PDB file of C-alpha atoms in Angstrom:
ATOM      1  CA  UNK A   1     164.659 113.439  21.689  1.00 76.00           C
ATOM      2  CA  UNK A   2     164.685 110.028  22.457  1.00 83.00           C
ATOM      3  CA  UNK A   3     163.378 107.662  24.917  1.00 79.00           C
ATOM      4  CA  UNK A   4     165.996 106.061  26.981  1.00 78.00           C
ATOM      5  CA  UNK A   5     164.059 102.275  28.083  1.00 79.00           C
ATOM      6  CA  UNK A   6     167.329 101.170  30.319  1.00 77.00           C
ATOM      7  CA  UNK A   7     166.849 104.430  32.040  1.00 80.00           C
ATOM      8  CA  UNK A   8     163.598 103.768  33.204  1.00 83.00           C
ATOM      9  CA  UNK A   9     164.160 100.774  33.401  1.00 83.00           C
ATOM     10  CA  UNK A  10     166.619 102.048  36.280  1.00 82.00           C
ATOM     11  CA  UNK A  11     164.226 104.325  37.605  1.00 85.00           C
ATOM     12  CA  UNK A  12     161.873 101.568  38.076  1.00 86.00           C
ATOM     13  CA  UNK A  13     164.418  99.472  40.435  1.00 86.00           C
ATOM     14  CA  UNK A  14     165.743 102.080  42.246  1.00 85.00           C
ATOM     15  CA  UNK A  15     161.876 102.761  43.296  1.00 87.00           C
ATOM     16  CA  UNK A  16     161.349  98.892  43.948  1.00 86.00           C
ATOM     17  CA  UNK A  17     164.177  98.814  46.101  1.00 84.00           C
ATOM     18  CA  UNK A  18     163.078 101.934  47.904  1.00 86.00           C
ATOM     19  CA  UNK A  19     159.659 100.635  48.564  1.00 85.00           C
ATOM     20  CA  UNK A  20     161.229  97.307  49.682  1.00 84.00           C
ATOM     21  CA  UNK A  21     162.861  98.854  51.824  1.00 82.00           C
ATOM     22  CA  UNK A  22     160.039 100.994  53.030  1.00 84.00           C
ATOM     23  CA  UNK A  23     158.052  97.910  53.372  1.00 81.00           C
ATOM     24  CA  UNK A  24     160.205  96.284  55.803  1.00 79.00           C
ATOM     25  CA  UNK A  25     159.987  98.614  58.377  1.00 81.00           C
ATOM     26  CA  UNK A  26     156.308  99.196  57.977  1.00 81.00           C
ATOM     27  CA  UNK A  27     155.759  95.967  57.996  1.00 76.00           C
ATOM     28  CA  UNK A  28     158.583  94.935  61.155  1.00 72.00           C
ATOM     29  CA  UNK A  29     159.700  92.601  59.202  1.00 75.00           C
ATOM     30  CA  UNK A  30     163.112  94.572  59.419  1.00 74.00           C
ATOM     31  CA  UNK A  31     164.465  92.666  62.571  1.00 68.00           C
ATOM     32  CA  UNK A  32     164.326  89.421  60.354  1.00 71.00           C
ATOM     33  CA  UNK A  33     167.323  90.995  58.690  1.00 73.00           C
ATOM     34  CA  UNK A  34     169.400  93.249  60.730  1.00 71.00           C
ATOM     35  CA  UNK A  35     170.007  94.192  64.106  1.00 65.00           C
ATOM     36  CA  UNK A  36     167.150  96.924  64.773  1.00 68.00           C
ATOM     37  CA  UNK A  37     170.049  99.444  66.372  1.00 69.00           C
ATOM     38  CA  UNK A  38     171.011  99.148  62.671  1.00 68.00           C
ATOM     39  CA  UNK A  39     167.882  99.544  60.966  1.00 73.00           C
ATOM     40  CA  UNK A  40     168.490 103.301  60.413  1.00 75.00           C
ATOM     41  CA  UNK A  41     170.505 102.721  57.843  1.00 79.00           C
ATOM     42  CA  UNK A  42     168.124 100.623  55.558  1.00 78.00           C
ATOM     43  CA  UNK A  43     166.170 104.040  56.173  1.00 80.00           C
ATOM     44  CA  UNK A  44     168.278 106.174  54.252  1.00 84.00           C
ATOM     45  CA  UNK A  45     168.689 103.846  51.879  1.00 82.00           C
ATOM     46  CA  UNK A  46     165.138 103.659  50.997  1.00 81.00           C
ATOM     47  CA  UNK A  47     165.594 107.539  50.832  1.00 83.00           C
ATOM     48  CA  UNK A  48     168.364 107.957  49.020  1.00 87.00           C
ATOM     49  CA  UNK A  49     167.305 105.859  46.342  1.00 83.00           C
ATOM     50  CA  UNK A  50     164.042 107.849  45.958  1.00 82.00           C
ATOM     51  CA  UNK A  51     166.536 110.642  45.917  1.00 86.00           C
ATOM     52  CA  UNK A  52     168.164 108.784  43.082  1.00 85.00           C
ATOM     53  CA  UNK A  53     165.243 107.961  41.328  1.00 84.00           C
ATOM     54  CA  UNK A  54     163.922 112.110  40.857  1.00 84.00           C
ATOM     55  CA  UNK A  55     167.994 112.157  39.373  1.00 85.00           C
ATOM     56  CA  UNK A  56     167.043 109.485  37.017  1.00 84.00           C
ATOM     57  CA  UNK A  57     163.821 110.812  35.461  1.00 82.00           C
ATOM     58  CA  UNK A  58     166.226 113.924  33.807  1.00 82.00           C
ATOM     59  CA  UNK A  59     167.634 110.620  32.091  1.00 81.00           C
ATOM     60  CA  UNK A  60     164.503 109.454  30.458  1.00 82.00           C
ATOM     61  CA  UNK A  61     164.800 111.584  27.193  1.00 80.00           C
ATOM     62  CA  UNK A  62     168.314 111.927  25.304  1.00 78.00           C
ATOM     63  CA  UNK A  63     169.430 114.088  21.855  1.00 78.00           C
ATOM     64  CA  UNK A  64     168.726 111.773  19.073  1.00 68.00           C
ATOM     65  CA  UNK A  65     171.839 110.332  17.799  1.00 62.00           C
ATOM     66  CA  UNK A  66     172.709 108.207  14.528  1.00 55.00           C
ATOM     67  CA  UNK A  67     174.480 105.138  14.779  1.00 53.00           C
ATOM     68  CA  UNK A  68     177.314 104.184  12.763  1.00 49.00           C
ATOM     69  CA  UNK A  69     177.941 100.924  11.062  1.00 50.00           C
ATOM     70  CA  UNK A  70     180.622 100.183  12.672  1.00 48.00           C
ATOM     71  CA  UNK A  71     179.374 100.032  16.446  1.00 52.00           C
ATOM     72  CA  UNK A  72     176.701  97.517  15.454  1.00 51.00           C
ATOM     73  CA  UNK A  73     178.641  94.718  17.034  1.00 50.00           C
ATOM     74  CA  UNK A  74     179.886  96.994  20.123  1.00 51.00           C
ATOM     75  CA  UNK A  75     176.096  97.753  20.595  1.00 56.00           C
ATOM     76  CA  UNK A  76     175.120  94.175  20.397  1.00 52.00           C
ATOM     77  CA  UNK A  77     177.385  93.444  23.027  1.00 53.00           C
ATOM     78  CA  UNK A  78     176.776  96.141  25.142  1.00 61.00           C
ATOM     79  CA  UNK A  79     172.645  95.161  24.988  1.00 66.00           C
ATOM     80  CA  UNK A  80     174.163  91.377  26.335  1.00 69.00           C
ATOM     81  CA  UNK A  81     175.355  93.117  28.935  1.00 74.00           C
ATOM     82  CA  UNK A  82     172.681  95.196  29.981  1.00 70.00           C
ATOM     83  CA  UNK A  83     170.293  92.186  30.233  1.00 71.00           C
ATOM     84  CA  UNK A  84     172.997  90.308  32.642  1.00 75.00           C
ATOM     85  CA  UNK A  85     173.153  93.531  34.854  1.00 74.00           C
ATOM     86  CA  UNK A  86     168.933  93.582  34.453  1.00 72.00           C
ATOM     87  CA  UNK A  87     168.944  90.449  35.899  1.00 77.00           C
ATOM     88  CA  UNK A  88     171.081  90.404  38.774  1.00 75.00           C
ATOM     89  CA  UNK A  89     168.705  93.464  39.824  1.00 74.00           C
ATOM     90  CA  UNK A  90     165.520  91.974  39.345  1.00 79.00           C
ATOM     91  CA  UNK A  91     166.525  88.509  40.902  1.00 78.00           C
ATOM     92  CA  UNK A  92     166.456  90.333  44.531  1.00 76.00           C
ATOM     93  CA  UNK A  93     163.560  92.153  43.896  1.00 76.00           C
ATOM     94  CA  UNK A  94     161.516  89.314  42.962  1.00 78.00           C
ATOM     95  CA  UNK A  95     162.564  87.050  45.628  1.00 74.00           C
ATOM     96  CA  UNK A  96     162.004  89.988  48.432  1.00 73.00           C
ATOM     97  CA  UNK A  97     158.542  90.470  47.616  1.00 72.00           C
ATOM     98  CA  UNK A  98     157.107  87.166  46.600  1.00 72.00           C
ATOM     99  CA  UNK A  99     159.218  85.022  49.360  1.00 69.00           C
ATOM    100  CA  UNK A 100     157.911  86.055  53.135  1.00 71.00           C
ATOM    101  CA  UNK A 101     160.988  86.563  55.182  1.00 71.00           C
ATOM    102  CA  UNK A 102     161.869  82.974  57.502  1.00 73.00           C
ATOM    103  CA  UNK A 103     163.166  83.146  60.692  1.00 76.00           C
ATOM    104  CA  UNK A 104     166.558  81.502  61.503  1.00 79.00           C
ATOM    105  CA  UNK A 105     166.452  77.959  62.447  1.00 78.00           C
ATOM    106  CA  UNK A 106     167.598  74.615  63.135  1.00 80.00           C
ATOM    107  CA  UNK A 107     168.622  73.881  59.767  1.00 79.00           C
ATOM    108  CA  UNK A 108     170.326  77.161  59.419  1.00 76.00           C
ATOM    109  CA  UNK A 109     172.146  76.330  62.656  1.00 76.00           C
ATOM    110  CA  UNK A 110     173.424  72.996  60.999  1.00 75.00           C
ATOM    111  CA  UNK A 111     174.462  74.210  58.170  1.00 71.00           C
ATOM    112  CA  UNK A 112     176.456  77.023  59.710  1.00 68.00           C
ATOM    113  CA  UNK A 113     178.119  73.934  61.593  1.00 62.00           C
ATOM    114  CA  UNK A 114     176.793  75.496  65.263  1.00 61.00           C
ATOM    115  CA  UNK A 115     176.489  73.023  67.265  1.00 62.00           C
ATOM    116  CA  UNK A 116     176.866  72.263  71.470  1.00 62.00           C
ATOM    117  CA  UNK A 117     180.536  71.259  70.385  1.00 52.00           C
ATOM    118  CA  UNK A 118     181.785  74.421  68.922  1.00 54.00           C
ATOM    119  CA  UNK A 119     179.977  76.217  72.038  1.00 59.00           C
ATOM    120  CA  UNK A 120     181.892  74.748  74.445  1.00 58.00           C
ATOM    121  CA  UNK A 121     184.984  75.582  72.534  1.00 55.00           C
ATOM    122  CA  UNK A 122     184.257  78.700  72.503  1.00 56.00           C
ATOM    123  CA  UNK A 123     182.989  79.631  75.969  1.00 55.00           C
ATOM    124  CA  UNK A 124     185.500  82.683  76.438  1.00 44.00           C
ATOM    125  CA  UNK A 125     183.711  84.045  73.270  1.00 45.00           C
ATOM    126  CA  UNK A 126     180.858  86.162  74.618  1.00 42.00           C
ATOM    127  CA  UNK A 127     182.930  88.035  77.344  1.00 41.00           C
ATOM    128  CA  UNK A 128     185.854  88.910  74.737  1.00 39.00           C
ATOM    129  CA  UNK A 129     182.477  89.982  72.779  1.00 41.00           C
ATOM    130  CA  UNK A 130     181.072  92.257  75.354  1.00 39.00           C
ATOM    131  CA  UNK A 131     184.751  93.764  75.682  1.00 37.00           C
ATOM    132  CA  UNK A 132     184.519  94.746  72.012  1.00 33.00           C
ATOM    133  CA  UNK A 133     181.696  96.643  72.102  1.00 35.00           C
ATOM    134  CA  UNK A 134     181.504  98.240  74.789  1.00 31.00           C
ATOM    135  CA  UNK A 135     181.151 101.393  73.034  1.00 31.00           C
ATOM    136  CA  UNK A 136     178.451 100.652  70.467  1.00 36.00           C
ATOM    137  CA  UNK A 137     175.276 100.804  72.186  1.00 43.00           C
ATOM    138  CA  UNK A 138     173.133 103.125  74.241  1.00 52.00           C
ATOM    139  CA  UNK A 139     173.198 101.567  77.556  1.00 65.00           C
ATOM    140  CA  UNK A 140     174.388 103.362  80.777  1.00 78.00           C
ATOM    141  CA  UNK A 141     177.019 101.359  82.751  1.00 80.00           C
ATOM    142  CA  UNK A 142     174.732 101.671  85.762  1.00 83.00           C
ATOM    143  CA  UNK A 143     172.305 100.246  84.080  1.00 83.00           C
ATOM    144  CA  UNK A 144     174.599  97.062  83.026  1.00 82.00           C
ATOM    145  CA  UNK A 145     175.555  96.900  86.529  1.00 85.00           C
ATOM    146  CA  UNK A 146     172.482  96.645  87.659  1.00 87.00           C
ATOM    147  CA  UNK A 147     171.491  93.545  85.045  1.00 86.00           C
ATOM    148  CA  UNK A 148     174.447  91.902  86.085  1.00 88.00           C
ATOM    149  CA  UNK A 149     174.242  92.186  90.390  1.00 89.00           C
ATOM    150  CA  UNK A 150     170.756  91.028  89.721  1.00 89.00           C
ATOM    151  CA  UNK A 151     172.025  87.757  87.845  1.00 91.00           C
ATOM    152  CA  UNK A 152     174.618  87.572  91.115  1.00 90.00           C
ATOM    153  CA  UNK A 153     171.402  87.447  93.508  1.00 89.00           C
ATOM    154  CA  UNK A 154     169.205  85.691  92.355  1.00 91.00           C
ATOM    155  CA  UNK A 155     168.035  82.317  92.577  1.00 94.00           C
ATOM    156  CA  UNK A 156     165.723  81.900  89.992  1.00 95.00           C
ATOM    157  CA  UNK A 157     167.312  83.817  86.406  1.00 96.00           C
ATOM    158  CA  UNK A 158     165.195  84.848  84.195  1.00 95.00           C
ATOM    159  CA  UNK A 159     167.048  84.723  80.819  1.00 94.00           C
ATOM    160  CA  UNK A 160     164.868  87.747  78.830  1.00 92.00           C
ATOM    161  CA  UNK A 161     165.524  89.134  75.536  1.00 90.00           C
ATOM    162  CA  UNK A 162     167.291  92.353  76.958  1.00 86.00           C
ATOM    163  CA  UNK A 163     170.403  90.071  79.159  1.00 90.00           C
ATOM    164  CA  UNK A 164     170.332  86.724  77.181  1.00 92.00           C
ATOM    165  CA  UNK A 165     173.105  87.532  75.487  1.00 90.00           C
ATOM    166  CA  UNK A 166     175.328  88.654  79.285  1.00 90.00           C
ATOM    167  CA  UNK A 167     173.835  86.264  80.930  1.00 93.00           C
ATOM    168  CA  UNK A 168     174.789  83.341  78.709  1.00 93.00           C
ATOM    169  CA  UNK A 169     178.237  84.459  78.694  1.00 90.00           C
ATOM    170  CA  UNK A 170     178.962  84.793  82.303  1.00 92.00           C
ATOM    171  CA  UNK A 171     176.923  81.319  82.720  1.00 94.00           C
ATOM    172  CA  UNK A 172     178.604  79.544  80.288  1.00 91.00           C
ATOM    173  CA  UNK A 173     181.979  80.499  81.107  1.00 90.00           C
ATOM    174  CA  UNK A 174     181.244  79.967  84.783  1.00 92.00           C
ATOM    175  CA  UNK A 175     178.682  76.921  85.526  1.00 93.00           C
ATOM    176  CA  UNK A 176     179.885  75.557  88.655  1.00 94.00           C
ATOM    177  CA  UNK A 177     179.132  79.915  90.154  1.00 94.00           C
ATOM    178  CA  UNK A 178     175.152  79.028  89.048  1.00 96.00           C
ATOM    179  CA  UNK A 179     174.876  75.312  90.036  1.00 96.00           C
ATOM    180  CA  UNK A 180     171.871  74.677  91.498  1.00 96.00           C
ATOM    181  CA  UNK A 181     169.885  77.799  90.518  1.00 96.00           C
ATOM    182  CA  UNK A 182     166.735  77.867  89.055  1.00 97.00           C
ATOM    183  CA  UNK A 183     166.395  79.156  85.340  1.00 97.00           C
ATOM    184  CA  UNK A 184     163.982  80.224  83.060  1.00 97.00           C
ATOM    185  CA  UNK A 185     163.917  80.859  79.523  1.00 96.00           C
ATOM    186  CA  UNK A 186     162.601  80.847  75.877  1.00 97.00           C
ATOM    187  CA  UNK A 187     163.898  79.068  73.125  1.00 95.00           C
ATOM    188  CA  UNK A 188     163.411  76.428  70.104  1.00 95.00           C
ATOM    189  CA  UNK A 189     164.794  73.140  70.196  1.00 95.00           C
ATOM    190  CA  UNK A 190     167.998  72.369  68.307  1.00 93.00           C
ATOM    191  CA  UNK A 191     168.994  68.319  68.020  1.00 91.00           C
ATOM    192  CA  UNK A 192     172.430  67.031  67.138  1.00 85.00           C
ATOM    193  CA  UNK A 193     173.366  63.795  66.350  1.00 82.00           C
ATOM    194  CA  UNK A 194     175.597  63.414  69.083  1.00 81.00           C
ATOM    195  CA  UNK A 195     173.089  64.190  71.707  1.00 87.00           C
ATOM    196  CA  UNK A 196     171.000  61.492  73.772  1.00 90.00           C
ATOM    197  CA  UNK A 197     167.436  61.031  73.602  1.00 92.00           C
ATOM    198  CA  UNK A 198     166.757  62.604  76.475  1.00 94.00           C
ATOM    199  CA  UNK A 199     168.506  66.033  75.643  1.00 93.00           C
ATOM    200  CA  UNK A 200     168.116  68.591  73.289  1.00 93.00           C
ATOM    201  CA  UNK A 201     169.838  72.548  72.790  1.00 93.00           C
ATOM    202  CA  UNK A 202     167.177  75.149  73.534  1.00 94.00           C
ATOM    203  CA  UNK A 203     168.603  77.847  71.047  1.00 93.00           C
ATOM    204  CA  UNK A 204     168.489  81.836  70.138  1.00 93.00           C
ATOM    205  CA  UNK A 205     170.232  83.018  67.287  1.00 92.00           C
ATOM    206  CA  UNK A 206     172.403  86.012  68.399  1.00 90.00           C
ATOM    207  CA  UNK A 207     172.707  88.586  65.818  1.00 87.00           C
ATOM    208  CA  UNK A 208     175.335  91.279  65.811  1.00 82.00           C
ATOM    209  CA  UNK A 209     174.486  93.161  62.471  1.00 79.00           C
ATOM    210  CA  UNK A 210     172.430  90.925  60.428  1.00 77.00           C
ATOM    211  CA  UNK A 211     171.283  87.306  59.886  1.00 76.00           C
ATOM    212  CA  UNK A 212     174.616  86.912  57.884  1.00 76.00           C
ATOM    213  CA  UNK A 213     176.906  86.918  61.207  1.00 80.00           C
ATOM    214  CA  UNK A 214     174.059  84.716  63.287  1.00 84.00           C
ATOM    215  CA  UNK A 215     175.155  82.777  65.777  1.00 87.00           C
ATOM    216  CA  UNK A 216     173.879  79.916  67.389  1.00 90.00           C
ATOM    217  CA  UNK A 217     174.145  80.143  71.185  1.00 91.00           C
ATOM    218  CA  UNK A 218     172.277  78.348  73.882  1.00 91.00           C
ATOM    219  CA  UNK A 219     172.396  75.417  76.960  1.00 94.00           C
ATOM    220  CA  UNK A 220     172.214  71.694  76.992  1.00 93.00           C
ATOM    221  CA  UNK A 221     168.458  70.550  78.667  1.00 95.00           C
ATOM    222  CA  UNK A 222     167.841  67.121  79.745  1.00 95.00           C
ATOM    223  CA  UNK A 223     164.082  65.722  80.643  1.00 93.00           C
ATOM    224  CA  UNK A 224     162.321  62.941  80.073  1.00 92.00           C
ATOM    225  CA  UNK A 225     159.940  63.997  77.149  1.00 91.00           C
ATOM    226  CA  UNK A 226     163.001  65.447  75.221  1.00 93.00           C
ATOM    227  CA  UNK A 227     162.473  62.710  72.449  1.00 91.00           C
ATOM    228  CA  UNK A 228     159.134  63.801  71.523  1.00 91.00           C
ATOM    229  CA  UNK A 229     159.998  67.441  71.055  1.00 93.00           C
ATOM    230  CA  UNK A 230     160.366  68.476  67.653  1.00 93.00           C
ATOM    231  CA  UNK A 231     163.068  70.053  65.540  1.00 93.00           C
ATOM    232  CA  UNK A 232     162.291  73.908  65.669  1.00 94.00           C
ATOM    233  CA  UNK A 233     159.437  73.655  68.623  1.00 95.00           C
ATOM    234  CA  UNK A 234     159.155  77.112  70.462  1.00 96.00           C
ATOM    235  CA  UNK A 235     159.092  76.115  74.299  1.00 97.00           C
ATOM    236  CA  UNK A 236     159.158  77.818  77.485  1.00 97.00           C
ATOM    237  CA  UNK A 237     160.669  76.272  80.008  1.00 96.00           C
ATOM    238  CA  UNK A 238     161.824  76.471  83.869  1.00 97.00           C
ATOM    239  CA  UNK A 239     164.607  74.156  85.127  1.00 97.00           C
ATOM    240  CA  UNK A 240     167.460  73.777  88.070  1.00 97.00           C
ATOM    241  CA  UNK A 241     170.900  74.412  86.583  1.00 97.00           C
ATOM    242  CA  UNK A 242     173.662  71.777  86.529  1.00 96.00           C
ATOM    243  CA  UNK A 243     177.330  71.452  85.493  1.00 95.00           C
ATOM    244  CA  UNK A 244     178.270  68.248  83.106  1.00 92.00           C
ATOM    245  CA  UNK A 245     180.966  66.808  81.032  1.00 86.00           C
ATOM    246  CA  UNK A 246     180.817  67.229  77.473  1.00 79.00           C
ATOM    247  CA  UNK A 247     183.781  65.849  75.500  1.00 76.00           C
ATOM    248  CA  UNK A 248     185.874  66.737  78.369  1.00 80.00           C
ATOM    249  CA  UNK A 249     184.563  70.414  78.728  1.00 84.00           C
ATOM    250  CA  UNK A 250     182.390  71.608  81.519  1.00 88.00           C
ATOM    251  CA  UNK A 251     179.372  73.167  80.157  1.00 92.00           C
ATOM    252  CA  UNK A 252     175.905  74.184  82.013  1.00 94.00           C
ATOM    253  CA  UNK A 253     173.132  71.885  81.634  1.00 95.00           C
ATOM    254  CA  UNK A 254     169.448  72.567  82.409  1.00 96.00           C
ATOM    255  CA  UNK A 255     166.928  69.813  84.293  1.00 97.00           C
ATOM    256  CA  UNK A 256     163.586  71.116  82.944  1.00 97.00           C
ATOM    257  CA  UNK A 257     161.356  70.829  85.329  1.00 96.00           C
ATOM    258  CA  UNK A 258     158.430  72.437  83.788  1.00 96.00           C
ATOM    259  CA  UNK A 259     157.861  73.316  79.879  1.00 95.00           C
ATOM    260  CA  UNK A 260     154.912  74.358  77.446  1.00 96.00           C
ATOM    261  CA  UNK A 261     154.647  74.799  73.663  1.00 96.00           C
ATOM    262  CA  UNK A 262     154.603  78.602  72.657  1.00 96.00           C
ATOM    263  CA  UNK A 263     154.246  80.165  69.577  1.00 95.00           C
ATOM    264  CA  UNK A 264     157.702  81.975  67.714  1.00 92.00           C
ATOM    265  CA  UNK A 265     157.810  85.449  69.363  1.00 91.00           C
ATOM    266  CA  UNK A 266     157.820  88.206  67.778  1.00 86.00           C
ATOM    267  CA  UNK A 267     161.326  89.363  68.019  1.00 87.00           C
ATOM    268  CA  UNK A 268     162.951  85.122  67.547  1.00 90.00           C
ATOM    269  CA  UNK A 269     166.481  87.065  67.725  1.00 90.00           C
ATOM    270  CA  UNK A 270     168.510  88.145  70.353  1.00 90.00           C
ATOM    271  CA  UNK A 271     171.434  91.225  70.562  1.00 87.00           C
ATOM    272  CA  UNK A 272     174.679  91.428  72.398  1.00 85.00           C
ATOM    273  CA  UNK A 273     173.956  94.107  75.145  1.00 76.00           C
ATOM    274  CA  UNK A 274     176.467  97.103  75.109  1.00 68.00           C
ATOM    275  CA  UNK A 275     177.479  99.828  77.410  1.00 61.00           C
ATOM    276  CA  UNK A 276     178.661 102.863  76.800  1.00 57.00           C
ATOM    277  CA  UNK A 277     181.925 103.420  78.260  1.00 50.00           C
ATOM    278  CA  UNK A 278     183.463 105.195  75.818  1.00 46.00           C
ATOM    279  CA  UNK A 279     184.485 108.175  77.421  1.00 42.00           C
ATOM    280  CA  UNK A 280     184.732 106.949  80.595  1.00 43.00           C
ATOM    281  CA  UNK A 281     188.002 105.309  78.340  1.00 42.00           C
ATOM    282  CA  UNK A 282     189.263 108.138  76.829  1.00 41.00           C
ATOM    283  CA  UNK A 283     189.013 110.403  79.971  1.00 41.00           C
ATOM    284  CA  UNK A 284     191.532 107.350  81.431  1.00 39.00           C
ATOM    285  CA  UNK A 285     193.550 107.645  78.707  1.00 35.00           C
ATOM    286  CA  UNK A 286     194.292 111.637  79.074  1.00 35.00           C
ATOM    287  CA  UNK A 287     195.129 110.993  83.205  1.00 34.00           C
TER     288      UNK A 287
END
C-alpha cells in the first residue's frame, strides 16, 4: 500500500473549508458575506464537506503500482498541475483566516460606480424589486401592511433596519408625498465629487444574496458641518425631509437637524423586505 500525499492533502482542505465555514457563523461574521436568510446554505456546506472529508480518508492508502518509463513526462506534467490546482485552494483559505472580514464602504461604493447620480436614475428600482420577490421571504402580508400604513401616518419615520429597504423605495420614488416630515436614520457618510460642501450621501449597502450584488442606496443630507464629516463616519441623525433638483431629477433631500458620531453597528447591511404572497397568487391564478 501506498500513501497517497495529494489525497490528504485534499482531506486537509476540505476540513479547512469546513471549519471556515463553521467559523463564520460562530463567530457572526456570516452577515459580512451573505444575506443571513441565506446563511443556511454555507451550513451544509460546512457539513457536507466534513461529509466529504470521512469519503476521502478511504483515499489515503492505494495498491502499490510500478511506473513505466514512458509516463515519466505525463507524470511530470500531471505533478505541474496538481500544484496550480493546490494553489488556487490554498489562496482562499489563507486569505479567510488571516484577513478579518471588512465591512462594505465608501470606497467599495466608488468603485462599483454607485453614486447619488445612478440613484436617481434608478428610482423605479426598489418597487420593481419588491415586486420580484414577493415570494422569497417569511413575512405575512399583514404584517407588510402594517410597516407600510405606519410610514403613511406618521410624521416623524423612523428608517430601521427591518423597512429601510420599503421605505426608501416608496420615498424615493415619491418625495414631494413626504415633504416636510421628519426623518430619522443610521448611516455612514458617502462623498462624491459632484456634491457641495455642505452635503454628503448617508449610505446602507443593500444586499440581496451576498456582498457581490451590494448596492449602494441612500438620501442626499445637507447641514452646515457636512464638510467636516469624514469619508466612512457612522452617524445618527434626525432631519425634516425636502424635495430638490438634482441634474434635472427630483430626489429627497434631508436638513439634518440633529446628528452624533456612532460606532458601525453590528449588522452595517440592510435586506430587501419580502412578503409572502405566493399563494395568495396561485389561488388567483386557478379562479
Amino acid at each position: 500500500m501506498v500513501f497517497q500525499p495529494h489525497q490528504a492533502f485534499k482531506a486537509l482542505a476540505l476540513t479547512a473549508f469546513s471549519l471556515f465555514f463553521l467559523n463564520l457563523h460562530t463567530s457572526g461574521t456570516i452577515s459580512k458575506y451573505v444575506n443571513p436568510d441565506y446563511a443556511w446554505l454555507s451550513l451544509c456546506a460546512a457539513y457536507l464537506f466534513f461529509f466529504l472529508v470521512f469519503i476521502q480518508f478511504f483515499r489515503l492508502w492505494s495498491p502499490k503500482n510500478k511506473d513505466s518509463p514512458s509516463c515519466q513526462h505525463d507524470c511530470h506534467h500531471h505533478s505541474r498541475r496538481k500544484y496550480i490546482s493546490y494553489s488556487v485552494l490554498t489562496f482562499p483559505l489563507v486569505t479567510g483566516f488571516l484577513l478579518p472580514p471588512q465591512t462594505l464602504n465608501a470606497t467599495i461604493a466608488a468603485q462599483k460606480g454607485a453614486g447619488l447620480l445612478l440613484q436617481a436614475e434608478n428610482k423605479s428600482l426598489p418597487s420593481e424589486h419588491e415586486e420580484i420577490a414577493v415570494d422569497r421571504k417569511e413575512v405575512q402580508p399583514a404584517e407588510f401592511d402594517q410597516r407600510i400604513n405606519a410610514l403613511e401616518r406618521s410624521r416623524v419615520i423612523h428608517l430601521t433596519d427591518g423597512v429601510f429597504e420599503p421605505y426608501y423605495g416608496r420615498i424615493n420614488a415619491d418625495p414631494q408625498k413626504y415633504n416636510g416630515r421628519t426623518l430619522k436614520m443610521t448611516g455612514f457618510v458617502f462623498k462624491e465629487k459632484s456634491l457641495q460642501t455642505n452635503q454628503l450621501i448617508l449610505s446602507r449597502f443593500l444586499i440581496t444574496h451576498c456582498v457581490a450584488d451590494a448596492s449602494l442606496i441612500g438620501f442626499l443630507a445637507e447641514f452646515d458641518r457636512a464638510a467636516h464629516l469624514k469619508q466612512d463616519m457612522w452617524v445618527e441623525i434626525e432631519g425634516t425631509l425636502a424635495v430638490t433638483s438634482y441634474k434635472g431629477i427630483s430626489i429627497p433631500v434631508v436638513n439634518i437637524t440633529s446628528w452624533k458620531e456612532i460606532a458601525e453597528p453590528k449588522e452595517p447591511y440592510v435586506y430587501p423586505l419580502y412578503i409572502k404572497l405566493a399563494f395568495k397568487h396561485h389561488n388567483a391564478s386557478f379562479s
